[in-house]
Coordinates of C-alpha atoms in Angstrom, one line a residue:
Q14 CA -37.6 85.5 -101.9
A15 CA -41.1 84.3 -101.0
I16 CA -39.8 80.7 -101.0
L17 CA -36.9 81.8 -98.6
C18 CA -39.4 83.5 -96.3
L19 CA -41.5 80.3 -96.2
C20 CA -38.4 78.2 -95.3
R21 CA -37.4 80.6 -92.5
S22 CA -41.0 80.5 -91.2
F23 CA -41.0 76.7 -91.3
E24 CA -37.7 76.6 -89.4
Y25 CA -39.1 79.0 -86.8
S26 CA -42.2 76.9 -86.3
Q27 CA -40.1 73.8 -85.9
K28 CA -38.1 75.5 -83.2
N29 CA -41.3 76.5 -81.4
A30 CA -42.6 73.0 -81.6
V31 CA -39.6 71.9 -79.6
L32 CA -39.0 74.9 -77.3
V33 CA -42.7 75.6 -76.2
P34 CA -43.3 72.0 -74.9
A35 CA -39.9 71.9 -73.3
A36 CA -40.5 75.2 -71.5
A37 CA -43.9 74.1 -70.4
L38 CA -42.4 70.8 -69.1
G39 CA -39.8 72.7 -67.2
V40 CA -42.3 75.1 -65.6
G41 CA -44.6 72.2 -64.8
G42 CA -41.8 70.3 -63.2
M43 CA -40.8 73.3 -61.1
L44 CA -44.4 73.8 -60.0
L45 CA -44.8 70.1 -59.1
Y46 CA -41.5 70.2 -57.1
W47 CA -42.7 73.3 -55.3
L48 CA -46.1 71.8 -54.4
R49 CA -44.5 68.6 -53.2
S50 CA -41.8 70.3 -51.1
G51 CA -44.5 72.4 -49.5
H52 CA -46.9 69.5 -48.9
K53 CA -44.6 66.6 -47.8
I54 CA -46.5 63.5 -46.7
K55 CA -46.4 63.3 -43.0
T56 CA -45.2 60.0 -41.6
I57 CA -44.8 58.3 -38.2
D58 CA -41.3 58.4 -36.9
M59 CA -39.9 54.8 -37.1
G60 CA -37.7 55.3 -34.0
D61 CA -36.1 52.2 -32.3
G62 CA -36.7 50.0 -29.3
W63 CA -35.5 47.4 -26.9
W64 CA -37.9 44.8 -25.5
G65 CA -35.5 42.2 -24.1
S66 CA -34.8 41.5 -20.5
G67 CA -32.6 44.1 -18.6
E68 CA -30.6 46.9 -20.2
R69 CA -29.9 46.9 -23.9
P70 CA -26.4 45.6 -24.6
L71 CA -24.2 48.4 -25.9
K72 CA -21.5 46.5 -27.8
T73 CA -22.9 43.1 -28.9
K74 CA -24.6 43.1 -32.2
E75 CA -28.1 41.5 -32.4
D76 CA -28.3 38.0 -34.0
A77 CA -30.0 38.7 -37.3
S78 CA -30.2 35.0 -38.3
I79 CA -33.4 33.3 -39.5
R80 CA -33.7 30.1 -37.5
P81 CA -36.1 27.2 -38.4
F82 CA -38.6 26.5 -35.7
K83 CA -40.9 23.6 -35.0
I84 CA -43.9 23.4 -32.7
E85 CA -43.6 20.4 -30.3
T86 CA -45.6 18.9 -27.5
S87 CA -45.0 16.2 -24.9
D88 CA -46.8 13.6 -22.7
K89 CA -46.2 15.9 -19.7
E90 CA -47.9 18.9 -21.4
I91 CA -50.9 16.8 -22.4
E92 CA -51.2 15.1 -19.1
D93 CA -51.2 18.4 -17.2
L94 CA -54.0 19.7 -19.5
H95 CA -56.1 16.6 -19.0
Q96 CA -55.7 16.8 -15.2
R97 CA -56.9 20.4 -15.3
L98 CA -59.8 19.6 -17.5
D99 CA -60.8 16.8 -15.2
R100 CA -61.0 19.3 -12.3
F101 CA -63.3 21.6 -14.2
R102 CA -65.9 23.0 -11.7
F103 CA -69.3 23.4 -13.4
T104 CA -71.6 26.3 -12.7
P105 CA -75.2 25.9 -13.8
H106 CA -76.3 28.6 -16.2
V107 CA -79.5 30.7 -15.9
E108 CA -82.3 29.1 -17.7
G109 CA -82.9 30.6 -21.2
A110 CA -79.6 32.5 -20.9
A111 CA -78.1 31.2 -24.2
F112 CA -75.0 33.3 -24.7
H113 CA -76.4 36.6 -23.3
Y114 CA -74.5 36.1 -20.0
G115 CA -71.3 35.0 -21.8
F116 CA -70.3 31.4 -22.6
N117 CA -73.2 29.1 -21.9
S118 CA -71.9 26.6 -19.2
T119 CA -74.0 23.6 -20.4
Y120 CA -72.5 23.9 -23.9
L121 CA -69.1 24.5 -22.2
R122 CA -69.4 21.0 -20.7
K123 CA -69.7 19.6 -24.2
V124 CA -66.7 21.5 -25.4
V125 CA -64.6 20.3 -22.4
A126 CA -65.7 16.7 -22.9
Y127 CA -64.7 16.9 -26.5
W128 CA -61.4 18.6 -25.6
R129 CA -60.6 15.9 -22.9
N130 CA -61.7 12.8 -24.8
Q131 CA -61.6 13.5 -28.6
F132 CA -59.4 16.4 -29.4
D133 CA -55.9 15.2 -30.6
W134 CA -53.3 17.9 -29.8
R135 CA -50.5 15.9 -31.4
K136 CA -52.4 15.7 -34.6
Q137 CA -53.1 19.4 -34.5
V138 CA -49.4 20.1 -33.9
D139 CA -48.7 18.2 -37.2
V140 CA -51.3 20.5 -38.9
L141 CA -49.6 23.6 -37.5
N142 CA -46.2 22.3 -38.7
K143 CA -47.3 21.8 -42.3
Y144 CA -46.1 25.3 -43.1
P145 CA -42.4 26.4 -42.4
H146 CA -42.0 28.2 -39.1
F147 CA -39.1 30.4 -38.1
H148 CA -37.7 32.6 -35.3
T149 CA -35.5 35.7 -35.6
T150 CA -34.4 38.1 -32.9
I151 CA -35.5 41.7 -33.3
E152 CA -35.1 44.5 -30.7
G153 CA -34.2 41.9 -28.0
I154 CA -37.1 39.4 -28.4
D155 CA -37.6 36.3 -30.6
I156 CA -40.2 36.9 -33.3
H157 CA -42.1 33.9 -34.6
F158 CA -43.4 33.7 -38.2
I159 CA -44.4 31.3 -40.9
H160 CA -43.2 31.9 -44.5
V161 CA -45.0 30.1 -47.2
K162 CA -43.9 30.3 -50.8
P163 CA -45.9 29.0 -53.8
S164 CA -45.0 25.4 -54.8
Y165 CA -45.5 26.3 -58.5
V166 CA -45.4 29.7 -60.2
P167 CA -46.9 29.8 -63.8
H168 CA -44.7 31.2 -66.5
G169 CA -44.7 35.0 -66.6
R170 CA -46.3 35.5 -63.2
A171 CA -44.4 37.5 -60.6
V172 CA -44.6 36.5 -56.9
R173 CA -45.7 39.3 -54.6
P174 CA -44.7 39.2 -50.9
L175 CA -47.7 39.6 -48.6
L176 CA -47.6 40.1 -44.8
L177 CA -50.7 38.9 -42.9
V178 CA -51.2 40.2 -39.4
H179 CA -53.7 38.7 -36.9
G180 CA -55.3 40.3 -33.8
W181 CA -56.8 39.2 -30.4
P182 CA -57.9 36.6 -29.5
G183 CA -56.7 35.1 -32.7
S184 CA -53.3 33.9 -33.9
F185 CA -51.3 33.1 -37.0
Y186 CA -53.5 29.9 -37.2
E187 CA -56.4 32.1 -38.4
F188 CA -54.7 32.3 -41.8
Y189 CA -54.2 28.6 -42.4
K190 CA -57.3 28.3 -44.7
I191 CA -56.5 31.4 -46.7
I192 CA -52.8 30.8 -47.3
P193 CA -53.2 28.1 -50.0
L194 CA -55.8 30.4 -51.8
L195 CA -53.1 33.1 -52.0
T196 CA -50.1 31.0 -52.7
E197 CA -51.8 28.7 -55.2
P198 CA -54.8 30.6 -56.5
A199 CA -55.2 28.7 -59.8
K200 CA -55.3 25.4 -58.0
H201 CA -58.3 26.7 -56.0
G202 CA -60.2 28.4 -58.9
L203 CA -58.9 31.9 -58.2
N204 CA -56.7 32.2 -61.3
E205 CA -57.7 35.8 -61.9
G206 CA -54.9 37.8 -63.6
D207 CA -51.3 37.1 -62.7
V208 CA -51.4 37.5 -59.0
V209 CA -49.5 34.9 -56.9
F210 CA -48.3 35.6 -53.3
E211 CA -45.7 34.3 -50.9
V212 CA -47.1 34.8 -47.5
I213 CA -45.3 35.9 -44.3
C214 CA -47.4 35.6 -41.2
P215 CA -45.9 36.6 -37.9
S216 CA -47.1 36.3 -34.3
I217 CA -47.5 39.6 -32.6
P218 CA -44.9 39.8 -29.8
G219 CA -46.6 38.4 -26.7
Y220 CA -48.9 36.2 -28.7
G221 CA -48.3 32.5 -29.5
F222 CA -44.7 31.6 -30.2
S223 CA -43.4 35.2 -30.3
E224 CA -41.6 36.2 -27.2
A225 CA -43.4 38.6 -24.9
P226 CA -41.9 42.1 -24.4
H227 CA -40.0 42.4 -21.1
Q228 CA -40.3 46.2 -21.0
K229 CA -43.4 48.5 -20.7
G230 CA -44.7 50.4 -23.6
F231 CA -44.9 47.8 -26.4
D232 CA -47.6 49.2 -28.7
S233 CA -48.8 49.0 -32.3
I234 CA -46.0 51.4 -33.4
A235 CA -43.3 49.2 -31.9
T236 CA -45.0 46.2 -33.6
A237 CA -45.1 48.0 -37.0
R238 CA -41.4 48.8 -36.8
I239 CA -40.5 45.2 -35.9
F240 CA -42.5 43.8 -38.8
H241 CA -40.9 46.3 -41.2
K242 CA -37.5 45.1 -39.9
L243 CA -38.7 41.5 -40.3
M244 CA -39.6 42.1 -44.0
N245 CA -36.3 43.9 -44.6
R246 CA -34.4 41.0 -43.0
L247 CA -36.2 38.6 -45.3
G248 CA -34.9 40.7 -48.3
F249 CA -38.1 42.5 -49.2
R250 CA -37.9 46.2 -50.1
E251 CA -41.5 46.6 -51.2
Y252 CA -44.5 44.5 -50.1
Y253 CA -48.2 44.2 -49.6
I254 CA -49.7 44.1 -46.1
Q255 CA -53.1 42.9 -44.7
G256 CA -54.7 42.8 -41.3
G257 CA -57.9 42.7 -39.2
D258 CA -58.4 43.6 -35.5
W259 CA -55.0 44.7 -34.1
G260 CA -53.5 43.6 -37.4
S261 CA -55.4 46.4 -39.1
R262 CA -53.9 49.0 -36.8
I263 CA -50.5 47.5 -37.0
T264 CA -50.5 47.4 -40.8
T265 CA -52.0 50.9 -41.0
N266 CA -49.1 52.1 -38.8
M267 CA -46.7 50.3 -41.1
A268 CA -48.1 52.3 -44.1
Q269 CA -47.9 55.5 -42.1
M270 CA -44.3 54.8 -41.0
L271 CA -42.6 53.7 -44.3
P272 CA -45.0 54.4 -47.2
Q273 CA -42.2 53.8 -49.7
S274 CA -42.0 50.1 -48.6
V275 CA -45.7 49.4 -48.6
K276 CA -47.0 48.8 -52.2
G277 CA -50.5 48.3 -50.9
L278 CA -52.5 48.0 -47.7
H279 CA -55.6 45.8 -47.3
V280 CA -57.7 45.8 -44.1
N281 CA -60.9 44.3 -42.9
L282 CA -61.4 46.6 -40.0
V283 CA -61.1 50.4 -39.9
F284 CA -60.3 52.3 -36.7
I285 CA -62.0 55.6 -36.8
S286 CA -62.6 57.5 -33.5
R287 CA -62.5 61.2 -34.3
Q288 CA -65.8 62.9 -33.5
S289 CA -66.9 66.3 -34.8
L290 CA -70.0 68.4 -35.1
G291 CA -70.0 67.7 -38.8
R292 CA -70.0 64.0 -38.2
M293 CA -72.8 64.3 -35.7
I294 CA -74.9 66.1 -38.2
C295 CA -74.0 63.6 -40.8
T296 CA -75.1 60.8 -38.5
M297 CA -78.4 62.4 -37.8
L298 CA -79.2 63.3 -41.4
G299 CA -78.0 59.9 -42.7
A300 CA -80.8 58.0 -41.1
Y301 CA -83.3 59.9 -43.3
V302 CA -81.4 61.2 -46.4
P303 CA -78.3 59.0 -46.6
W304 CA -77.5 60.2 -50.1
L305 CA -77.4 63.8 -48.9
V306 CA -74.5 63.1 -46.6
G307 CA -72.6 60.7 -48.9
F308 CA -73.8 57.4 -47.4
T309 CA -74.8 54.6 -49.7
R310 CA -78.0 52.6 -49.2
E311 CA -75.9 49.7 -47.9
D312 CA -74.1 52.1 -45.4
A313 CA -77.5 53.1 -44.1
R314 CA -78.6 49.5 -43.7
R315 CA -75.5 48.5 -41.8
F316 CA -75.2 51.7 -39.7
Y317 CA -78.8 52.3 -38.5
P318 CA -80.5 52.2 -36.0
F319 CA -77.5 54.1 -34.8
M320 CA -77.9 53.7 -31.0
Q321 CA -78.6 50.0 -31.3
K322 CA -75.6 49.2 -33.6
N323 CA -73.0 51.7 -32.5
V324 CA -73.7 52.2 -28.8
Y325 CA -75.6 49.3 -27.2
E326 CA -74.0 46.5 -29.1
V327 CA -70.6 47.9 -28.7
L328 CA -71.1 48.3 -25.0
Q329 CA -72.3 44.7 -24.8
E330 CA -69.1 43.4 -26.6
S331 CA -66.5 45.7 -25.0
G332 CA -66.4 44.7 -21.3
Y333 CA -63.2 42.7 -21.9
L334 CA -61.6 45.8 -23.4
H335 CA -61.9 47.8 -20.3
I336 CA -60.4 45.0 -18.2
Q337 CA -57.5 44.5 -20.5
A338 CA -56.8 48.2 -21.0
T339 CA -56.5 48.8 -17.3
K340 CA -55.6 45.7 -15.2
P341 CA -54.8 42.8 -17.6
D342 CA -52.6 40.9 -15.3
T343 CA -55.3 40.4 -12.7
A344 CA -57.9 38.7 -14.9
G345 CA -55.1 37.0 -16.8
C346 CA -53.9 35.0 -13.8
G347 CA -57.1 33.0 -13.7
L348 CA -57.1 32.4 -17.5
N349 CA -53.5 31.3 -17.5
D350 CA -54.2 28.8 -14.7
S351 CA -57.4 27.3 -16.1
P352 CA -57.7 25.9 -19.6
V353 CA -61.5 25.9 -19.3
G354 CA -61.6 29.5 -18.2
L355 CA -59.3 30.4 -21.1
A356 CA -61.5 28.5 -23.6
A357 CA -64.7 30.2 -22.4
Y358 CA -63.1 33.7 -22.5
I359 CA -61.6 33.2 -26.0
L360 CA -64.4 31.2 -27.7
E361 CA -67.1 33.6 -26.5
K362 CA -65.6 36.1 -28.9
F363 CA -65.6 33.7 -31.7
S364 CA -69.3 33.4 -31.2
T365 CA -70.6 36.9 -30.9
W366 CA -67.9 38.6 -33.1
T367 CA -68.7 36.2 -35.9
D368 CA -72.4 36.9 -35.8
K369 CA -74.2 39.0 -33.2
S370 CA -77.4 36.9 -33.5
F371 CA -75.4 33.9 -32.1
R372 CA -76.1 35.3 -28.6
H373 CA -79.6 33.9 -28.9
Q374 CA -78.3 30.3 -29.4
D375 CA -77.4 27.9 -26.6
D376 CA -74.3 26.8 -28.4
G377 CA -73.3 30.3 -29.5
G378 CA -73.5 29.2 -33.1
L379 CA -69.8 28.2 -32.9
E380 CA -70.0 25.0 -34.8
S381 CA -72.0 26.5 -37.6
K382 CA -68.9 28.4 -38.8
Y383 CA -65.9 26.5 -37.3
S384 CA -65.1 23.0 -36.1
L385 CA -64.2 22.4 -32.5
D386 CA -60.8 21.2 -33.6
E387 CA -60.1 24.6 -35.3
L388 CA -61.4 26.5 -32.3
L389 CA -59.5 24.5 -29.7
T390 CA -56.3 24.6 -31.7
N391 CA -56.4 28.4 -31.4
V392 CA -57.0 28.1 -27.7
M393 CA -54.2 25.7 -27.3
I394 CA -51.7 28.1 -28.9
Y395 CA -52.5 30.5 -26.1
W396 CA -52.5 27.7 -23.5
V397 CA -49.2 26.0 -24.3
T398 CA -47.3 29.3 -24.7
S399 CA -48.9 31.0 -21.6
S400 CA -49.5 34.0 -23.8
I401 CA -52.9 35.1 -22.7
V402 CA -51.6 37.6 -20.2
P403 CA -49.1 39.3 -22.5
S404 CA -51.7 39.3 -25.3
M405 CA -54.1 41.1 -22.9
R406 CA -51.4 43.6 -21.9
Y407 CA -51.3 44.8 -25.6
Y408 CA -54.6 46.7 -24.8
K409 CA -53.0 48.3 -21.8
E410 CA -50.0 49.5 -23.7
N411 CA -52.0 50.9 -26.6
F412 CA -54.9 52.5 -24.7
S413 CA -52.8 54.0 -21.9
K414 CA -51.0 56.1 -24.6
D415 CA -54.0 56.8 -26.8
P416 CA -57.3 56.2 -25.0
Y417 CA -59.4 56.8 -28.2
L418 CA -57.0 55.0 -30.6
G419 CA -57.2 58.1 -32.7
A420 CA -53.9 59.9 -32.4
H421 CA -52.3 58.2 -35.4
N422 CA -55.3 59.1 -37.5
R423 CA -53.8 62.6 -37.9
V424 CA -51.2 61.0 -40.1
G425 CA -52.9 60.1 -43.4
V426 CA -52.4 56.8 -45.2
Y427 CA -51.5 57.6 -48.8
V428 CA -50.5 54.2 -50.0
P429 CA -53.1 52.4 -52.2
T430 CA -55.6 50.9 -49.8
G431 CA -58.3 48.2 -50.0
I432 CA -61.1 47.8 -47.5
A433 CA -63.3 44.8 -47.1
A434 CA -66.3 45.7 -45.0
F435 CA -67.9 42.5 -43.6
P436 CA -71.5 42.9 -42.5
Q437 CA -71.1 41.3 -39.0
E438 CA -68.1 43.3 -38.1
I439 CA -68.4 44.9 -34.6
V440 CA -68.8 48.4 -36.2
H441 CA -69.4 49.6 -39.7
V442 CA -67.3 52.5 -41.1
P443 CA -68.6 54.0 -44.3
R444 CA -66.2 54.7 -47.1
L445 CA -66.9 58.4 -46.7
W446 CA -65.5 58.3 -43.1
A447 CA -62.7 55.9 -43.9
K448 CA -61.3 58.5 -46.4
D449 CA -60.5 60.8 -43.4
V450 CA -57.5 58.5 -42.8
Y451 CA -57.1 56.4 -45.9
K452 CA -56.6 59.0 -48.6
N453 CA -56.1 56.6 -51.5
I454 CA -58.8 53.9 -51.4
I455 CA -58.6 51.8 -54.5
T456 CA -61.3 49.2 -53.5
Y457 CA -64.0 49.3 -50.9
T458 CA -66.1 46.1 -50.9
Y459 CA -69.4 45.5 -49.1
M460 CA -68.8 41.8 -48.3
P461 CA -71.9 39.7 -48.6
R462 CA -71.4 37.8 -45.4
G463 CA -68.9 37.3 -42.6
G464 CA -67.8 38.9 -39.4
H465 CA -64.7 39.9 -37.4
F466 CA -62.5 36.8 -38.0
A467 CA -62.7 37.1 -41.8
A468 CA -59.7 34.9 -42.8
F469 CA -60.8 32.2 -40.5
E470 CA -64.5 32.3 -41.3
E471 CA -64.7 33.4 -45.0
P472 CA -61.2 32.7 -46.4
R473 CA -62.3 32.5 -50.0
L474 CA -64.2 35.8 -49.9
L475 CA -61.3 37.6 -48.3
A476 CA -58.7 36.0 -50.7
Q477 CA -60.8 37.1 -53.7
D478 CA -60.9 40.7 -52.4
I479 CA -57.2 40.8 -51.7
I480 CA -56.4 39.5 -55.2
Q481 CA -58.7 41.9 -56.9
F482 CA -57.3 44.8 -54.9
V483 CA -53.7 43.9 -55.8
Q484 CA -54.6 43.5 -59.5
K485 CA -55.9 47.1 -59.5
V486 CA -52.8 48.4 -57.7
E487 CA -50.5 46.6 -60.2
Q488 CA -52.4 48.3 -63.0
L489 CA -51.8 51.8 -61.6

């Protein structure tokens, strides 16, 4: 009888061993479902749009084909450029002005002489065409992009799609030095883990070889939707995205719009505009006791003195923004008519946004980071496509709807996020503040050097950070 009781007790304990965890799992599952249903992730409505000329056709279906595209030039185009460069009217600069008044006119003379007599646009067109270019029509306008696949994929390595998005006054050309590092990392000594990318790099509509919108209202939300459609059209259901400048805002909007499609977001500029009493107190205390408010020592070094770095320097560098956010077409007329004016306007940003101290140099420090061929190739992309005006309108369209660029910050980014904080970026945003928007920061890197045009200036540093970020995401 005692043995029978022991057997029954053993059977009962076995049943409990199965039933108790099963019950706990069921209750836990119901609780998780309840929590999720009550706290759904807020997203930006994808919506739809039409940016073609005239009314949207009601019956005709949009051409969804992917069409090969090649950049071309002509004798007529080059002759017209040379004639305009020959008519350049020189204005003497103020003695000792360096780049404090804008582009130094004496150095501009040197740039124009090189452009006219040594720069080979035909050769640079061949350089641009070394990667495959394409056009496809989305929401009524032709979207230009390059799509670069790895030439060799080591056995056992998966290829991850990565969308790279530029900003102003850059272009898809900014990524030409980083693309081989991402598509063939082992060949360039970046054979960490098993991360290999195929890169898709579009031109923002109105920039370069993407058609300019014909309707008012084309902002970063519309761009995010079009780029999601582009990736979908290329057959991708899940992908990584990366951006700086406007590219950062566009890719952030993409993550807020379709988080299920974005496997990971990497940015090298953070848009944070929300002000509050708590943040003001944090700013004041952070100068003296940074650890008390959650700032690191490096945050404090980059952030203070506050007025100098976050007010005076921003005001010095943001005059262009007020023009482009209000009356872009007025200033744009002169830039679209004069290649010299266009070069001065664009290249001044490649000086002071690369390193603020370059304002003190007569040549703006431009050739210490870039070659004149690289800089003028970017200018030529704007010149030959007459895209400076529509690129400037992008500020008008975004700021007229959202003057502080903070409305979308109320929608959190929950996809895995990597942030590369370059020391010479226009503003520094501590990780503590970035977390207000980016809720799932996987990596936050204080980059050792570099400024606003990270992929163009420090391609290897940026590539390493992207690869390390993706490695961590893949391990989640």
